[in-house]
Amino acid sequence: MKKVVIVFGATGRQGGSVVRALLEEPEKFHVRAVTRNPTSPKAQALQAAGCELVQAELAQTESLIPILQGADCCFLVTVPPQQFAKDADKIEYQYGMNFANACMAVGLHHLVFTTLPHCEEVTGCPVPWSDSKAKVTNYFKEKNLPLTAVTLSDFYENYAGVLKPRKVKDGVYTIEIPTGEQAYGMMHISFLGEAVRHIFSHREDYLRRDITLVTDRHTVGEVAQIMNKHLQPLGQTIENAQFTLDDLREKYKTHLGIETLANWYKFILAGEAYPGYAKYMDIEESRKLMPSAKTFDEWVEENKEAISAVLDPPDKPMRL
């Protein structure tokens, strides 16, 4: 019998990856894709691909119960409507409580939730968009939900978007990440769905476990070297700006959320002070869950033309 799987964020990067992976095994999974707007082109494309479309809002518990009824499992990603709004973290936590109430009402068998670390517990410096997900995870555990918590690492795809090298002069670009010699985990988010599909298929092995996905690991200097290896032949030199936290704050002091970003990098720099640090080094375990995922070097090689195209102009990032 097919498993009925609810997928939140089905038209987004994470949920979209999960939908694609589940649809590759139509004999095993029936996908119920959650969308705010079933008439949107992206939603209609999901329906054409074989998904059942359902409409719901995490802000409204009463809209969640009907779509969860009859489901075996659920993939959940929570994103507040405005990530850097004053109360975005409180909104996200409320979303989590609403979902937990609905989940308990219908007796859902398995929940996979993508989460992030509680940075403030490690450094004393809040990162609301990360800490709120950790708090939601803890709430789910307190309510004894049938949870597998999946902590994500930095997305390769961000290096063609929010983390792309910045132009300093014609043909020269720098990466402005203030993490020095501290290596950090990275992952090929496009293949998140493979991991989630495996977890749903092996429920008893992953129920009530915390998983961290990381498919590569580098310092910012190594990231710059890898990008330069593939982009320099295209006429674009990539360098490490060797940014410090103070450099970041000064250059982007007028940008919304810059102190929060600095606090995130403080967390990365804390390294082994984070209790889950060792999990960010376990690439082998993640590759068992995501066998199709590339290394960062392979990803840049495969997408070098697309990455090259987004470096000019600098204000129009591309999603890969």
CSV table of C-alpha atoms in Angstrom, one decimal:
chain,number,residue,atom,x,y,z
A,1,MET,CA,0.0,0.0,0.0
A,2,LYS,CA,1.2,3.5,-0.9
A,3,LYS,CA,2.3,5.8,1.9
A,4,VAL,CA,0.4,9.1,1.9
A,5,VAL,CA,3.0,11.8,2.5
A,6,ILE,CA,2.2,15.5,3.2
A,7,VAL,CA,4.8,17.9,1.9
A,8,PHE,CA,4.9,21.5,3.1
A,9,GLY,CA,6.8,24.1,1.1
A,10,ALA,CA,6.2,21.9,-2.0
A,11,THR,CA,6.8,24.8,-4.4
A,12,GLY,CA,10.0,25.9,-2.6
A,13,ARG,CA,13.6,24.6,-2.6
A,14,GLN,CA,13.3,22.1,0.2
A,15,GLY,CA,9.8,20.9,-0.3
A,16,GLY,CA,10.3,20.8,-4.0
A,17,SER,CA,13.3,18.5,-3.6
A,18,VAL,CA,11.2,16.2,-1.4
A,19,VAL,CA,8.3,16.1,-3.9
A,20,ARG,CA,10.6,15.3,-6.8
A,21,ALA,CA,12.2,12.4,-4.9
A,22,LEU,CA,8.9,10.9,-3.8
A,23,LEU,CA,7.4,11.1,-7.3
A,24,GLU,CA,10.3,9.0,-8.6
A,25,GLU,CA,8.7,6.1,-6.7
A,26,PRO,CA,5.0,6.4,-7.5
A,27,GLU,CA,4.4,2.8,-6.5
A,28,LYS,CA,5.5,3.6,-2.9
A,29,PHE,CA,4.3,7.2,-2.3
A,30,HIS,CA,1.2,9.3,-2.8
A,31,VAL,CA,2.2,13.0,-2.5
A,32,ARG,CA,-0.2,15.5,-0.9
A,33,ALA,CA,1.5,18.9,-1.7
A,34,VAL,CA,0.5,21.8,0.5
A,35,THR,CA,0.3,25.2,-1.0
A,36,ARG,CA,-1.2,28.5,-0.1
A,37,ASN,CA,-2.4,29.1,-3.7
A,38,PRO,CA,-3.4,25.9,-5.6
A,39,THR,CA,-4.0,28.0,-8.8
A,40,SER,CA,-0.4,29.3,-9.1
A,41,PRO,CA,1.7,28.0,-12.0
A,42,LYS,CA,4.1,26.1,-9.7
A,43,ALA,CA,1.2,24.4,-7.9
A,44,GLN,CA,-0.4,23.5,-11.2
A,45,ALA,CA,2.9,22.0,-12.3
A,46,LEU,CA,3.0,19.8,-9.2
A,47,GLN,CA,-0.5,18.6,-9.9
A,48,ALA,CA,0.4,17.8,-13.5
A,49,ALA,CA,3.4,15.8,-12.2
A,50,GLY,CA,1.1,13.6,-10.1
A,51,CYS,CA,0.6,15.4,-6.8
A,52,GLU,CA,-2.6,15.9,-4.9
A,53,LEU,CA,-2.9,19.6,-4.1
A,54,VAL,CA,-4.2,20.7,-0.7
A,55,GLN,CA,-4.5,24.3,0.6
A,56,ALA,CA,-3.5,25.1,4.2
A,57,GLU,CA,-1.9,27.7,6.4
A,58,LEU,CA,0.5,27.0,9.3
A,59,ALA,CA,-1.0,30.1,10.9
A,60,GLN,CA,-4.4,28.3,11.1
A,61,THR,CA,-4.6,25.0,13.0
A,62,GLU,CA,-8.1,24.3,11.8
A,63,SER,CA,-6.8,24.3,8.2
A,64,LEU,CA,-4.1,21.7,9.0
A,65,ILE,CA,-6.3,19.0,10.6
A,66,PRO,CA,-8.2,18.0,7.4
A,67,ILE,CA,-5.1,17.7,5.2
A,68,LEU,CA,-3.3,15.6,7.8
A,69,GLN,CA,-6.1,13.1,8.2
A,70,GLY,CA,-5.4,9.8,6.5
A,71,ALA,CA,-1.7,10.7,6.0
A,72,ASP,CA,1.1,8.4,7.0
A,73,CYS,CA,4.0,10.9,7.1
A,74,CYS,CA,4.7,14.6,6.8
A,75,PHE,CA,7.7,16.7,5.7
A,76,LEU,CA,7.6,20.0,7.3
A,77,VAL,CA,9.6,23.2,6.8
A,78,THR,CA,8.6,26.4,8.6
A,79,VAL,CA,9.3,29.8,7.1
A,80,PRO,CA,7.7,32.9,8.6
A,81,PRO,CA,6.1,35.3,6.1
A,82,GLN,CA,8.8,37.9,6.7
A,83,GLN,CA,12.0,36.3,7.9
A,84,PHE,CA,13.6,39.5,9.3
A,85,ALA,CA,10.4,41.0,10.7
A,86,LYS,CA,10.5,42.0,14.4
A,87,ASP,CA,8.5,39.0,15.6
A,88,ALA,CA,9.3,36.5,12.9
A,89,ASP,CA,10.8,34.0,15.4
A,90,LYS,CA,7.6,34.2,17.5
A,91,ILE,CA,5.5,33.6,14.4
A,92,GLU,CA,7.5,30.6,13.4
A,93,TYR,CA,7.2,29.2,16.9
A,94,GLN,CA,3.5,29.6,16.8
A,95,TYR,CA,3.5,27.8,13.5
A,96,GLY,CA,5.2,24.9,15.2
A,97,MET,CA,2.7,24.9,18.0
A,98,ASN,CA,-0.2,25.0,15.6
A,99,PHE,CA,1.2,22.1,13.6
A,100,ALA,CA,1.9,20.0,16.8
A,101,ASN,CA,-1.7,20.5,17.9
A,102,ALA,CA,-3.0,19.3,14.5
A,103,CYS,CA,-0.5,16.4,14.4
A,104,MET,CA,-1.7,15.2,17.9
A,105,ALA,CA,-5.3,15.6,16.8
A,106,VAL,CA,-5.0,13.2,13.9
A,107,GLY,CA,-2.3,10.9,15.3
A,108,LEU,CA,0.3,11.3,12.5
A,109,HIS,CA,2.7,8.4,12.4
A,110,HIS,CA,5.9,10.1,11.3
A,111,LEU,CA,7.2,13.7,10.9
A,112,VAL,CA,10.4,14.8,9.3
A,113,PHE,CA,11.2,18.4,10.2
A,114,THR,CA,14.2,20.4,8.8
A,115,THR,CA,15.8,22.5,11.6
A,116,LEU,CA,18.8,24.5,12.5
A,117,PRO,CA,21.0,24.9,15.7
A,118,HIS,CA,20.1,26.9,18.8
A,119,CYS,CA,23.0,29.4,18.3
A,120,GLU,CA,22.2,31.5,21.4
A,121,GLU,CA,22.7,28.5,23.7
A,122,VAL,CA,26.2,28.2,22.3
A,123,THR,CA,27.5,31.7,21.9
A,124,GLY,CA,25.0,33.8,23.9
A,125,CYS,CA,24.2,35.7,20.7
A,126,PRO,CA,20.7,35.2,19.2
A,127,VAL,CA,20.1,34.2,15.6
A,128,PRO,CA,16.3,34.3,15.6
A,129,TRP,CA,15.8,32.5,12.2
A,130,SER,CA,18.0,29.6,13.4
A,131,ASP,CA,17.1,29.6,17.1
A,132,SER,CA,13.4,29.6,16.4
A,133,LYS,CA,13.7,26.3,14.4
A,134,ALA,CA,15.6,24.7,17.3
A,135,LYS,CA,12.9,25.8,19.7
A,136,VAL,CA,10.2,24.3,17.5
A,137,THR,CA,12.2,21.1,17.4
A,138,ASN,CA,12.3,21.0,21.2
A,139,TYR,CA,8.6,21.7,21.4
A,140,PHE,CA,7.9,18.8,19.1
A,141,LYS,CA,10.0,16.6,21.3
A,142,GLU,CA,8.2,17.8,24.5
A,143,LYS,CA,4.9,16.8,22.9
A,144,ASN,CA,6.4,13.4,22.0
A,145,LEU,CA,5.6,13.7,18.3
A,146,PRO,CA,6.9,10.9,16.1
A,147,LEU,CA,9.8,13.1,14.9
A,148,THR,CA,13.0,12.8,12.9
A,149,ALA,CA,14.7,16.2,13.2
A,150,VAL,CA,17.0,16.9,10.2
A,151,THR,CA,19.5,19.7,10.7
A,152,LEU,CA,20.7,21.3,7.5
A,153,SER,CA,24.1,22.8,6.7
A,154,ASP,CA,25.1,25.6,4.3
A,155,PHE,CA,23.6,25.1,0.8
A,156,TYR,CA,26.0,24.9,-2.2
A,157,GLU,CA,23.3,26.7,-4.1
A,158,ASN,CA,23.7,29.8,-1.9
A,159,TYR,CA,27.1,30.4,-3.7
A,160,ALA,CA,25.1,31.4,-6.8
A,161,GLY,CA,22.8,33.5,-4.6
A,162,VAL,CA,23.1,35.2,-1.2
A,163,LEU,CA,26.7,34.1,-0.7
A,164,LYS,CA,27.9,34.6,-4.3
A,165,PRO,CA,31.3,36.3,-4.8
A,166,ARG,CA,31.1,40.2,-4.9
A,167,LYS,CA,32.6,42.1,-7.7
A,168,VAL,CA,35.5,44.4,-6.7
A,169,LYS,CA,36.6,45.2,-10.3
A,170,ASP,CA,36.3,43.8,-13.8
A,171,GLY,CA,37.0,40.1,-13.7
A,172,VAL,CA,37.7,40.0,-10.0
A,173,TYR,CA,35.3,38.8,-7.2
A,174,THR,CA,35.7,38.1,-3.5
A,175,ILE,CA,33.9,35.9,-1.0
A,176,GLU,CA,33.0,37.9,2.1
A,177,ILE,CA,32.5,35.2,4.7
A,178,PRO,CA,34.2,36.0,8.1
A,179,THR,CA,34.9,32.4,9.2
A,180,GLY,CA,38.7,32.4,8.8
A,181,GLU,CA,40.3,29.0,9.1
A,182,GLN,CA,37.2,27.4,10.6
A,183,ALA,CA,35.8,24.7,8.3
A,184,TYR,CA,32.0,24.5,8.0
A,185,GLY,CA,29.5,21.9,6.7
A,186,MET,CA,27.9,22.3,3.3
A,187,MET,CA,25.2,20.3,1.5
A,188,HIS,CA,23.7,19.8,-1.9
A,189,ILE,CA,20.1,20.9,-1.0
A,190,SER,CA,18.8,19.8,-4.4
A,191,PHE,CA,19.1,16.2,-3.1
A,192,LEU,CA,17.5,16.7,0.3
A,193,GLY,CA,14.6,14.7,-1.1
A,194,GLU,CA,16.7,11.6,-1.4
A,195,ALA,CA,17.4,11.7,2.3
A,196,VAL,CA,13.8,12.3,3.3
A,197,ARG,CA,12.6,9.5,1.0
A,198,HIS,CA,15.0,7.1,2.6
A,199,ILE,CA,13.9,8.2,6.1
A,200,PHE,CA,10.3,7.7,5.3
A,201,SER,CA,11.1,4.3,3.8
A,202,HIS,CA,13.0,3.2,6.9
A,203,ARG,CA,10.8,4.8,9.7
A,204,GLU,CA,11.9,2.5,12.5
A,205,ASP,CA,15.6,3.2,11.9
A,206,TYR,CA,15.1,7.0,12.1
A,207,LEU,CA,12.1,7.6,14.4
A,208,ARG,CA,13.0,10.0,17.3
A,209,ARG,CA,16.5,10.6,15.9
A,210,ASP,CA,18.4,13.8,15.2
A,211,ILE,CA,20.1,13.7,11.8
A,212,THR,CA,22.6,16.3,10.4
A,213,LEU,CA,23.1,16.5,6.6
A,214,VAL,CA,26.5,17.5,5.3
A,215,THR,CA,27.9,16.4,2.0
A,216,ASP,CA,31.1,18.4,2.0
A,217,ARG,CA,33.2,20.6,4.4
A,218,HIS,CA,35.5,23.5,3.6
A,219,THR,CA,37.0,26.7,4.9
A,220,VAL,CA,36.1,29.9,3.1
A,221,GLY,CA,39.6,29.9,1.6
A,222,GLU,CA,39.1,26.5,0.2
A,223,VAL,CA,35.6,27.5,-1.2
A,224,ALA,CA,37.3,30.5,-3.0
A,225,GLN,CA,40.0,28.2,-4.4
A,226,ILE,CA,37.5,25.7,-5.7
A,227,MET,CA,35.3,28.4,-7.3
A,228,ASN,CA,38.4,30.1,-8.8
A,229,LYS,CA,39.6,26.8,-10.3
A,230,HIS,CA,36.4,26.5,-12.4
A,231,LEU,CA,35.6,30.2,-13.0
A,232,GLN,CA,39.0,31.6,-13.8
A,233,PRO,CA,39.1,29.9,-17.2
A,234,LEU,CA,35.8,31.8,-17.9
A,235,GLY,CA,37.6,35.1,-17.1
A,236,GLN,CA,36.5,35.5,-13.5
A,237,THR,CA,39.0,35.4,-10.7
A,238,ILE,CA,37.6,34.4,-7.3
A,239,GLU,CA,39.4,35.4,-4.1
A,240,ASN,CA,38.9,35.1,-0.4
A,241,ALA,CA,38.3,38.6,1.0
A,242,GLN,CA,39.6,37.4,4.4
A,243,PHE,CA,36.7,39.3,6.1
A,244,THR,CA,36.4,39.6,9.8
A,245,LEU,CA,33.2,40.0,11.8
A,246,ASP,CA,34.1,43.7,12.2
A,247,ASP,CA,34.6,44.0,8.4
A,248,LEU,CA,31.2,42.5,7.8
A,249,ARG,CA,29.5,44.8,10.3
A,250,GLU,CA,31.2,47.9,8.9
A,251,LYS,CA,30.6,47.3,5.2
A,252,TYR,CA,27.0,46.2,5.6
A,253,LYS,CA,26.0,48.3,8.7
A,254,THR,CA,23.0,49.8,6.9
A,255,HIS,CA,21.6,46.3,5.9
A,256,LEU,CA,18.7,44.8,7.7
A,257,GLY,CA,19.7,41.8,9.8
A,258,ILE,CA,23.4,42.3,9.6
A,259,GLU,CA,24.0,41.8,13.3
A,260,THR,CA,22.0,38.6,13.2
A,261,LEU,CA,24.2,37.4,10.3
A,262,ALA,CA,27.3,38.3,12.3
A,263,ASN,CA,25.9,36.2,15.2
A,264,TRP,CA,25.5,33.3,12.8
A,265,TYR,CA,29.1,33.4,11.8
A,266,LYS,CA,30.0,33.7,15.5
A,267,PHE,CA,28.3,30.3,15.9
A,268,ILE,CA,30.3,28.8,13.1
A,269,LEU,CA,33.5,30.2,14.6
A,270,ALA,CA,32.6,28.5,17.9
A,271,GLY,CA,33.3,25.1,16.3
A,272,GLU,CA,33.5,22.4,18.9
A,273,ALA,CA,31.8,24.5,21.5
A,274,TYR,CA,28.6,23.3,19.8
A,275,PRO,CA,27.4,19.9,21.1
A,276,GLY,CA,26.4,18.8,17.7
A,277,TYR,CA,29.7,19.8,16.0
A,278,ALA,CA,30.8,16.2,15.4
A,279,LYS,CA,27.7,15.6,13.3
A,280,TYR,CA,28.7,18.4,10.9
A,281,MET,CA,31.8,16.3,10.1
A,282,ASP,CA,30.0,13.0,9.3
A,283,ILE,CA,29.9,13.3,5.5
A,284,GLU,CA,29.9,9.5,5.1
A,285,GLU,CA,26.5,9.1,6.9
A,286,SER,CA,24.9,11.9,4.9
A,287,ARG,CA,26.2,10.4,1.6
A,288,LYS,CA,24.4,7.1,2.5
A,289,LEU,CA,21.2,9.2,2.7
A,290,MET,CA,21.9,11.4,-0.4
A,291,PRO,CA,23.9,9.1,-2.8
A,292,SER,CA,23.3,11.4,-5.8
A,293,ALA,CA,24.7,14.5,-4.0
A,294,LYS,CA,27.8,16.1,-5.4
A,295,THR,CA,30.9,17.4,-3.7
A,296,PHE,CA,31.1,21.2,-3.7
A,297,ASP,CA,33.9,20.9,-6.3
A,298,GLU,CA,31.7,18.7,-8.5
A,299,TRP,CA,28.7,21.1,-8.1
A,300,VAL,CA,30.8,24.2,-9.1
A,301,GLU,CA,32.2,22.3,-12.1
A,302,GLU,CA,28.7,21.2,-13.2
A,303,ASN,CA,27.2,24.7,-12.7
A,304,LYS,CA,30.1,27.0,-13.6
A,305,GLU,CA,28.4,28.7,-16.6
A,306,ALA,CA,25.3,29.4,-14.5
A,307,ILE,CA,27.4,30.7,-11.6
A,308,SER,CA,29.5,32.8,-14.0
A,309,ALA,CA,26.3,34.4,-15.3
A,310,VAL,CA,25.0,35.6,-11.9
A,311,LEU,CA,28.2,37.4,-11.0
A,312,ASP,CA,27.3,40.2,-13.4
A,313,PRO,CA,25.2,42.1,-12.5
A,314,PRO,CA,25.6,41.5,-8.8
A,315,ASP,CA,22.0,42.2,-7.8
A,316,LYS,CA,20.3,39.4,-9.7
A,317,PRO,CA,21.1,36.1,-8.0
A,318,MET,CA,20.1,32.9,-9.8
A,319,ARG,CA,18.6,29.8,-8.3
A,320,LEU,CA,20.1,26.5,-9.5
